[in-house]
Short mmCIF file of C-alpha atoms and ligand atoms in Angstrom, two decimals:
data_model
loop_
_atom_site.label_atom_id
_atom_site.label_comp_id
_atom_site.label_asym_id
_atom_site.label_seq_id
_atom_site.Cartn_x
_atom_site.Cartn_y
_atom_site.Cartn_z
CA MET A 1012 96.66 111.01 116.14
CA SER A 1013 95.48 110.34 112.59
CA LYS A 1014 98.00 110.82 109.83
CA ARG A 1015 96.92 113.32 107.19
CA ILE A 1016 97.09 112.43 103.53
CA LEU A 1017 96.60 115.04 100.86
CA VAL A 1018 95.23 113.69 97.59
CA LEU A 1019 95.99 115.74 94.49
CA PRO A 1020 94.31 114.10 91.49
CA GLY A 1021 95.55 116.67 88.94
CA ASP A 1022 94.89 116.33 85.21
CA GLY A 1023 94.18 113.82 82.47
CA ILE A 1024 93.89 110.31 83.88
CA GLY A 1025 94.95 111.64 87.31
CA PRO A 1026 91.42 111.74 88.79
CA GLU A 1027 90.58 108.21 87.53
CA ILE A 1028 93.68 106.53 88.88
CA THR A 1029 93.74 108.34 92.22
CA ALA A 1030 90.09 107.36 92.76
CA GLU A 1031 91.12 103.70 92.58
CA ALA A 1032 94.09 104.24 94.88
CA VAL A 1033 91.82 105.99 97.39
CA LYS A 1034 89.53 102.93 97.32
CA VAL A 1035 92.50 100.84 98.39
CA LEU A 1036 93.33 103.29 101.20
CA ASP A 1037 89.69 103.28 102.32
CA ALA A 1038 89.71 99.49 102.44
CA LEU A 1039 92.71 99.64 104.81
CA VAL A 1040 91.03 102.32 106.92
CA GLY A 1041 88.26 99.78 107.46
CA GLU A 1042 90.96 97.55 108.93
CA GLY A 1043 92.53 99.97 111.33
CA LEU A 1044 94.71 102.30 109.26
CA ASP A 1045 94.42 105.66 110.98
CA VAL A 1046 94.47 108.29 108.24
CA GLU A 1047 92.41 111.27 107.20
CA LEU A 1048 92.22 112.31 103.58
CA ASP A 1049 92.06 115.85 102.18
CA GLU A 1050 91.82 116.74 98.53
CA GLY A 1051 93.40 119.67 96.72
CA LEU A 1052 93.95 121.22 93.32
CA ILE A 1053 97.16 121.09 91.34
CA GLY A 1054 98.33 121.50 87.77
CA GLY A 1055 95.95 122.41 84.96
CA ALA A 1056 92.90 121.76 87.13
CA ALA A 1057 94.23 124.32 89.60
CA TYR A 1058 95.04 126.77 86.83
CA ASP A 1059 91.49 126.54 85.50
CA ALA A 1060 90.05 127.18 88.95
CA ALA A 1061 92.53 129.70 90.33
CA GLU A 1062 94.88 130.81 87.51
CA THR A 1063 97.86 129.18 89.19
CA PRO A 1064 99.09 125.58 88.97
CA LEU A 1065 99.96 125.61 92.69
CA PRO A 1066 97.37 127.53 94.75
CA SER A 1067 98.55 128.64 98.20
CA ALA A 1068 95.72 126.59 99.76
CA THR A 1069 97.21 123.46 98.19
CA LEU A 1070 100.69 124.36 99.38
CA ASP A 1071 99.43 124.97 102.93
CA MET A 1072 97.64 121.63 103.01
CA ALA A 1073 100.73 119.92 101.58
CA ARG A 1074 102.92 121.37 104.33
CA GLU A 1075 100.54 120.03 106.98
CA ALA A 1076 100.21 116.59 105.42
CA ASP A 1077 102.22 113.54 106.45
CA ALA A 1078 102.09 112.32 102.88
CA ILE A 1079 100.77 113.41 99.51
CA LEU A 1080 99.27 111.20 96.82
CA LEU A 1081 99.47 112.79 93.39
CA GLY A 1082 97.90 111.60 90.14
CA ALA A 1083 99.46 113.44 87.21
CA VAL A 1084 99.64 116.94 85.77
CA GLY A 1085 99.62 118.51 82.33
CA GLY A 1086 97.95 118.17 78.96
CA PRO A 1087 97.64 119.81 75.55
CA LYS A 1088 94.99 122.20 76.83
CA TRP A 1089 97.58 124.08 78.87
CA GLU A 1090 100.52 123.89 76.47
CA PRO A 1091 99.92 127.38 75.05
CA LEU A 1092 100.35 128.89 78.54
CA ASP A 1093 103.50 130.67 79.61
CA ILE A 1094 106.00 128.19 81.12
CA SER A 1095 105.75 129.95 84.50
CA VAL A 1096 102.11 128.88 84.97
CA ARG A 1097 102.07 125.55 83.15
CA PRO A 1098 100.74 122.54 85.09
CA GLU A 1099 104.28 121.10 85.42
CA LYS A 1100 105.25 124.18 87.45
CA GLY A 1101 102.77 123.10 90.10
CA LEU A 1102 104.58 119.80 90.51
CA LEU A 1103 108.03 121.38 90.43
CA GLY A 1104 106.87 124.00 92.94
CA LEU A 1105 105.65 121.35 95.38
CA ARG A 1106 108.91 119.43 95.09
CA ALA A 1107 110.91 122.60 95.75
CA GLU A 1108 108.71 124.06 98.52
CA LEU A 1109 108.62 120.82 100.49
CA GLY A 1110 112.29 120.06 99.83
CA LEU A 1111 111.49 116.65 98.32
CA PHE A 1112 115.04 116.07 97.15
CA SER A 1113 115.14 112.29 97.04
CA ASN A 1114 113.13 110.63 94.32
CA LEU A 1115 112.93 106.85 94.43
CA ARG A 1116 111.97 105.23 91.15
CA PRO A 1117 111.95 101.47 91.25
CA ALA A 1118 111.87 99.45 88.04
CA ILE A 1119 110.58 96.01 88.86
CA LEU A 1120 109.48 93.45 86.33
CA TYR A 1121 106.54 91.39 87.45
CA PRO A 1122 107.14 87.88 86.11
CA GLN A 1123 103.49 87.83 84.95
CA LEU A 1124 104.32 90.71 82.56
CA ALA A 1125 107.64 89.48 81.14
CA ASP A 1126 106.10 89.30 77.66
CA ALA A 1127 105.06 92.95 77.76
CA SER A 1128 108.69 94.13 77.66
CA SER A 1129 110.15 95.17 74.34
CA LEU A 1130 113.31 93.33 75.37
CA ARG A 1131 113.77 89.57 75.40
CA ALA A 1132 112.43 87.93 78.56
CA GLU A 1133 115.88 86.59 79.57
CA ILE A 1134 117.26 90.14 79.65
CA VAL A 1135 114.54 91.52 81.92
CA ALA A 1136 113.23 88.52 83.89
CA GLY A 1137 113.61 89.22 87.60
CA LEU A 1138 114.63 92.83 87.03
CA ASP A 1139 114.65 94.87 90.23
CA ILE A 1140 116.53 98.16 90.15
CA MET A 1141 116.09 101.37 92.05
CA ILE A 1142 116.91 104.72 90.50
CA VAL A 1143 117.48 107.47 93.04
CA ARG A 1144 117.05 110.79 91.30
CA GLU A 1145 118.00 114.14 92.82
CA LEU A 1146 114.79 116.16 92.59
CA THR A 1147 115.16 119.71 93.83
CA GLY A 1148 118.38 120.92 92.25
CA GLY A 1149 120.50 120.73 89.14
CA ILE A 1150 119.52 122.19 85.81
CA TYR A 1151 115.79 122.09 86.64
CA PHE A 1152 116.21 124.83 89.23
CA GLY A 1153 119.62 126.43 88.55
CA GLN A 1154 119.88 130.18 88.09
CA PRO A 1155 120.33 132.07 85.85
CA ARG A 1156 117.85 130.72 83.35
CA GLY A 1157 115.72 132.13 80.61
CA ILE A 1158 115.62 133.28 77.01
CA ARG A 1159 117.47 136.52 76.29
CA THR A 1160 118.07 138.66 73.25
CA LEU A 1161 121.68 139.12 72.22
CA GLU A 1162 123.13 142.36 70.90
CA ASN A 1163 122.73 141.14 67.34
CA GLY A 1164 119.02 140.63 67.94
CA GLU A 1165 119.25 136.83 67.99
CA ARG A 1166 117.57 135.08 70.90
CA GLN A 1167 119.48 132.70 73.16
CA GLY A 1168 118.11 130.18 75.64
CA PHE A 1169 120.09 129.29 78.73
CA ASN A 1170 119.87 127.12 81.86
CA THR A 1171 122.39 126.43 84.58
CA LEU A 1172 123.53 123.11 85.97
CA VAL A 1173 124.54 123.63 89.61
CA TYR A 1174 125.06 121.34 92.59
CA ALA A 1175 126.46 122.38 95.95
CA GLU A 1176 128.33 119.74 97.93
CA HIS A 1177 125.59 119.36 100.55
CA GLU A 1178 123.03 118.59 97.83
CA ILE A 1179 125.23 115.84 96.44
CA GLU A 1180 126.03 114.48 99.88
CA ARG A 1181 122.41 114.12 100.96
CA ILE A 1182 121.21 112.41 97.78
CA VAL A 1183 124.17 110.01 97.84
CA ARG A 1184 123.39 109.21 101.50
CA SER A 1185 119.77 108.64 100.62
CA ALA A 1186 120.81 106.22 97.85
CA CYS A 1187 123.29 104.49 100.16
CA ASP A 1188 120.63 103.95 102.84
CA ILE A 1189 118.53 102.17 100.24
CA ALA A 1190 121.48 100.21 98.85
CA MET A 1191 122.27 98.98 102.37
CA LYS A 1192 118.83 97.37 102.50
CA ARG A 1193 119.33 95.79 99.07
CA GLY A 1194 122.39 94.43 97.28
CA LYS A 1195 124.82 97.09 98.61
CA ARG A 1196 125.84 98.07 95.09
CA LEU A 1197 125.55 101.68 94.00
CA CYS A 1198 126.22 103.10 90.55
CA SER A 1199 126.58 106.88 90.42
CA VAL A 1200 125.77 108.29 86.99
CA ASP A 1201 127.37 111.52 85.79
CA LYS A 1202 129.00 113.22 82.82
CA ALA A 1203 132.27 113.93 84.59
CA ASN A 1204 134.22 113.79 81.33
CA VAL A 1205 132.53 116.99 80.15
CA LEU A 1206 130.69 118.79 82.97
CA GLU A 1207 132.62 120.20 85.95
CA CYS A 1208 129.47 120.14 88.03
CA THR A 1209 129.34 116.36 87.75
CA GLU A 1210 133.09 116.07 88.23
CA LEU A 1211 132.33 117.42 91.70
CA TRP A 1212 129.38 115.02 91.93
CA ARG A 1213 131.71 112.08 91.36
CA GLU A 1214 134.25 113.30 93.89
CA VAL A 1215 131.61 113.83 96.59
CA ALA A 1216 129.94 110.47 95.91
CA GLU A 1217 133.33 108.80 96.29
CA ARG A 1218 133.96 110.59 99.60
CA VAL A 1219 130.53 109.87 101.14
CA VAL A 1220 130.68 106.18 100.35
CA LYS A 1221 134.27 105.79 101.49
CA ASN A 1222 133.75 107.59 104.80
CA GLU A 1223 130.20 106.61 105.72
CA TYR A 1224 129.26 103.45 103.82
CA PRO A 1225 132.43 101.40 103.45
CA GLU A 1226 130.39 98.24 102.83
CA ILE A 1227 128.90 99.62 99.65
CA GLU A 1228 130.48 98.77 96.34
CA LEU A 1229 130.44 102.07 94.40
CA SER A 1230 130.88 102.38 90.66
CA HIS A 1231 130.64 105.39 88.35
CA MET A 1232 129.22 105.53 84.87
CA TYR A 1233 128.85 108.26 82.28
CA VAL A 1234 125.20 108.89 81.49
CA ASP A 1235 125.41 107.94 77.81
CA ASN A 1236 126.92 104.61 78.72
CA ALA A 1237 124.36 104.15 81.50
CA ALA A 1238 121.55 104.58 78.97
CA MET A 1239 123.16 101.95 76.78
CA GLN A 1240 123.82 99.53 79.65
CA LEU A 1241 120.23 99.84 80.84
CA VAL A 1242 119.03 98.48 77.54
CA LYS A 1243 121.88 96.02 77.06
CA TRP A 1244 122.01 94.26 80.44
CA PRO A 1245 119.85 96.05 83.02
CA LYS A 1246 120.28 93.37 85.68
CA GLN A 1247 123.86 94.55 86.28
CA PHE A 1248 122.38 97.41 88.35
CA ASP A 1249 121.15 97.41 91.93
CA VAL A 1250 120.79 101.07 92.96
CA MET A 1251 121.62 104.00 90.68
CA VAL A 1252 121.99 107.59 91.89
CA THR A 1253 122.02 110.56 89.57
CA THR A 1254 121.17 114.20 88.91
CA ASN A 1255 117.71 115.60 88.36
CA MET A 1256 117.79 115.64 84.56
CA PHE A 1257 119.75 112.43 84.01
CA GLY A 1258 117.37 110.72 86.44
CA ASP A 1259 114.35 112.03 84.56
CA ILE A 1260 115.62 110.46 81.36
CA LEU A 1261 117.07 107.21 82.69
CA SER A 1262 114.01 106.45 84.81
CA ASP A 1263 111.73 106.54 81.77
CA ALA A 1264 114.05 104.15 79.97
CA ALA A 1265 114.23 101.85 83.00
CA ALA A 1266 110.45 101.96 83.36
CA MET A 1267 109.94 100.80 79.81
CA LEU A 1268 112.16 97.75 80.40
CA THR A 1269 109.33 96.48 82.55
CA GLY A 1270 106.84 96.60 79.71
CA SER A 1271 104.51 99.25 80.96
CA ILE A 1272 105.13 102.59 82.52
CA GLY A 1273 101.63 102.07 83.95
CA MET A 1274 103.01 99.74 86.62
CA LEU A 1275 105.62 101.87 88.35
CA PRO A 1276 105.23 103.95 91.48
CA SER A 1277 107.57 106.57 92.88
CA ALA A 1278 108.32 108.32 96.15
CA SER A 1279 109.79 111.78 96.69
CA LEU A 1280 111.08 112.32 100.20
CA ASN A 1281 112.43 115.22 102.19
CA GLU A 1282 114.73 115.27 105.20
CA LYS A 1283 111.78 114.90 107.60
CA GLY A 1284 110.54 111.73 105.92
CA GLN A 1285 107.50 113.54 104.56
CA GLY A 1286 106.80 112.25 101.10
CA MET A 1287 104.92 112.73 97.90
CA TYR A 1288 103.88 109.57 96.08
CA GLU A 1289 102.95 109.41 92.43
CA PRO A 1290 102.94 107.06 89.48
CA ILE A 1291 105.92 107.53 87.16
CA HIS A 1292 103.70 107.94 84.13
CA GLY A 1293 102.09 111.21 83.11
CA SER A 1294 98.56 112.43 82.59
CA ALA A 1295 98.02 110.46 79.32
CA PRO A 1296 95.57 112.94 77.79
CA ASP A 1297 94.91 110.57 74.87
CA ILE A 1298 93.06 108.12 77.10
CA ALA A 1299 91.81 110.49 79.82
CA GLY A 1300 88.13 110.14 80.70
CA LYS A 1301 87.79 106.77 78.96
CA GLY A 1302 88.20 104.78 82.15
CA VAL A 1303 90.87 102.51 80.64
CA ALA A 1304 93.98 103.80 82.44
CA ASN A 1305 96.03 101.41 84.54
CA PRO A 1306 95.65 102.38 88.23
CA LEU A 1307 98.32 99.93 89.47
CA ALA A 1308 101.20 102.43 89.52
CA THR A 1309 99.13 104.73 91.73
CA ILE A 1310 97.99 101.86 93.92
CA LEU A 1311 101.62 100.75 94.29
CA SER A 1312 102.47 104.37 95.16
CA VAL A 1313 100.10 103.99 98.12
CA ALA A 1314 102.16 100.97 99.16
CA MET A 1315 105.33 103.08 99.02
CA MET A 1316 103.56 105.75 101.09
CA LEU A 1317 102.64 103.23 103.76
CA ARG A 1318 106.22 102.00 103.87
CA TYR A 1319 108.18 105.26 103.75
CA SER A 1320 105.92 107.87 105.39
CA LEU A 1321 103.37 106.04 107.52
CA GLY A 1322 105.47 103.28 109.06
CA GLU A 1323 103.06 100.55 107.91
CA SER A 1324 105.27 98.15 105.98
CA ALA A 1325 103.00 95.17 106.65
CA MET A 1326 100.12 96.95 104.92
CA ALA A 1327 102.44 97.98 102.10
CA GLU A 1328 103.31 94.36 101.52
CA ARG A 1329 99.65 93.40 101.51
CA ILE A 1330 98.97 95.85 98.70
CA GLU A 1331 101.93 94.57 96.71
CA LYS A 1332 100.76 90.99 97.18
CA ALA A 1333 97.22 91.94 96.18
CA VAL A 1334 98.57 93.47 92.95
CA GLU A 1335 100.49 90.29 92.19
CA GLN A 1336 97.37 88.29 92.88
CA VAL A 1337 95.24 90.20 90.36
CA LEU A 1338 98.02 89.77 87.80
CA ASP A 1339 98.03 86.04 88.57
CA GLN A 1340 94.28 86.03 88.03
CA GLY A 1341 95.01 87.22 84.49
CA LEU A 1342 93.39 90.63 84.86
CA ARG A 1343 94.94 93.27 82.59
CA THR A 1344 94.23 96.86 81.67
CA PRO A 1345 94.70 97.55 77.93
CA ASP A 1346 98.30 98.82 78.32
CA ILE A 1347 99.46 95.43 79.65
CA MET A 1348 96.95 93.24 77.82
CA SER A 1349 98.23 90.07 76.17
CA GLU A 1350 96.70 86.97 74.64
CA GLY A 1351 94.60 84.76 76.88
CA MET A 1352 94.23 87.40 79.60
CA THR A 1353 91.07 89.15 80.74
CA GLU A 1354 90.82 92.83 79.91
CA VAL A 1355 89.47 95.10 82.64
CA ASN A 1356 89.06 98.85 82.89
CA CYS A 1357 90.51 101.22 85.47
CA GLU A 1358 87.66 100.71 87.93
CA GLY A 1359 87.63 96.95 87.41
CA MET A 1360 91.33 96.80 88.24
CA GLY A 1361 90.88 98.91 91.39
CA ASP A 1362 87.97 96.75 92.55
CA ALA A 1363 89.99 93.58 91.92
CA VAL A 1364 92.88 94.85 94.06
CA VAL A 1365 90.47 95.75 96.88
CA ALA A 1366 88.90 92.29 96.64
CA ALA A 1367 92.33 90.65 96.72
CA LEU A 1368 93.29 92.69 99.77
C1 IPM B 272 108.77 113.38 85.90
C2 IPM B 272 108.17 114.30 84.89
C3 IPM B 272 108.38 115.73 85.37
C4 IPM B 272 109.86 115.98 85.43
C5 IPM B 272 107.66 116.82 84.56
C6 IPM B 272 106.17 116.54 84.45
C7 IPM B 272 107.91 118.18 85.11
O1 IPM B 272 108.71 114.07 83.64
O2 IPM B 272 108.32 113.40 87.08
O3 IPM B 272 109.66 112.61 85.54
O4 IPM B 272 110.49 116.32 84.42
O5 IPM B 272 110.43 115.85 86.50
MG1 MG B 273 109.99 112.37 83.54
#
């Protein structure tokens, strides 16, 4: 039976980059990959069409899909909207409704791009870390939340950081499973010196590793120090596991170590292995519609999809190799352009990857 893939282009550069990723998928279909593609609306595009960032039709298709490929959501056009219907809510809603609790965010430095990093090449050369971010809990979803008016008439904003033990256990297990396939070193990031919620996080992480993954070398780090260490000596890390908000912040920092956020894919998985795949970067409204966006993060997200949801690791590797090959050929979109290289646009990059495949 064909696997179903739901493509959600979204906003900004989303449609441009997903179009290139779909070309790559189509090329593999020509070689025996058995998938059927559907397309749906999400984010601002969905709001414009249906006054909601997550239409029920999209949610239904997402539930039926084996995997979802998402471009990006959001943009200045929708910033004046109430937070409950902003494009970002569409993304958060999908994560929550499908239970996509485990977010894998690799930060890999392609040797061809070592000069694009803002850090010295020796600090980042060969970098390969995986940040595992909890994605359906913590302060992003904790109740109560809101903005209330106090008795004195002053307004007060509030959010709640909550994690139940089972939520910590499953994300730590997910990170351990990945660490077992890599260097077997896991760093759990928390703020246990201040926040009780992450004191529990630390205790549970300790317990899971000790009882279930005795081979893994577990360390703990406070989030402020982790941010500093990521910039100081990032190669000390193998796998990092952390809360929703800390992971949001640290993964952007880690991404930038590699020179361009335009290169990094991500996977968000639930307990059934169903996954949503998206580039780490956002909708980049400043360059949307110009055809200059870098489609490689989305194309590499297709590789992650093949590996984690479709059981096609050989095809995943072929995509990754094809990407390396176009970088070797000196092809660069403007975000990763450097002297002596050949600048190509979004479509040119997609075509080059298909040709290399
Ligand atoms: C991310 C993004 C999202 C998040 C936004 C768009 C809601 O920053 O995927 O990292 O905060 O999770
Ligand atoms: Mg983010």
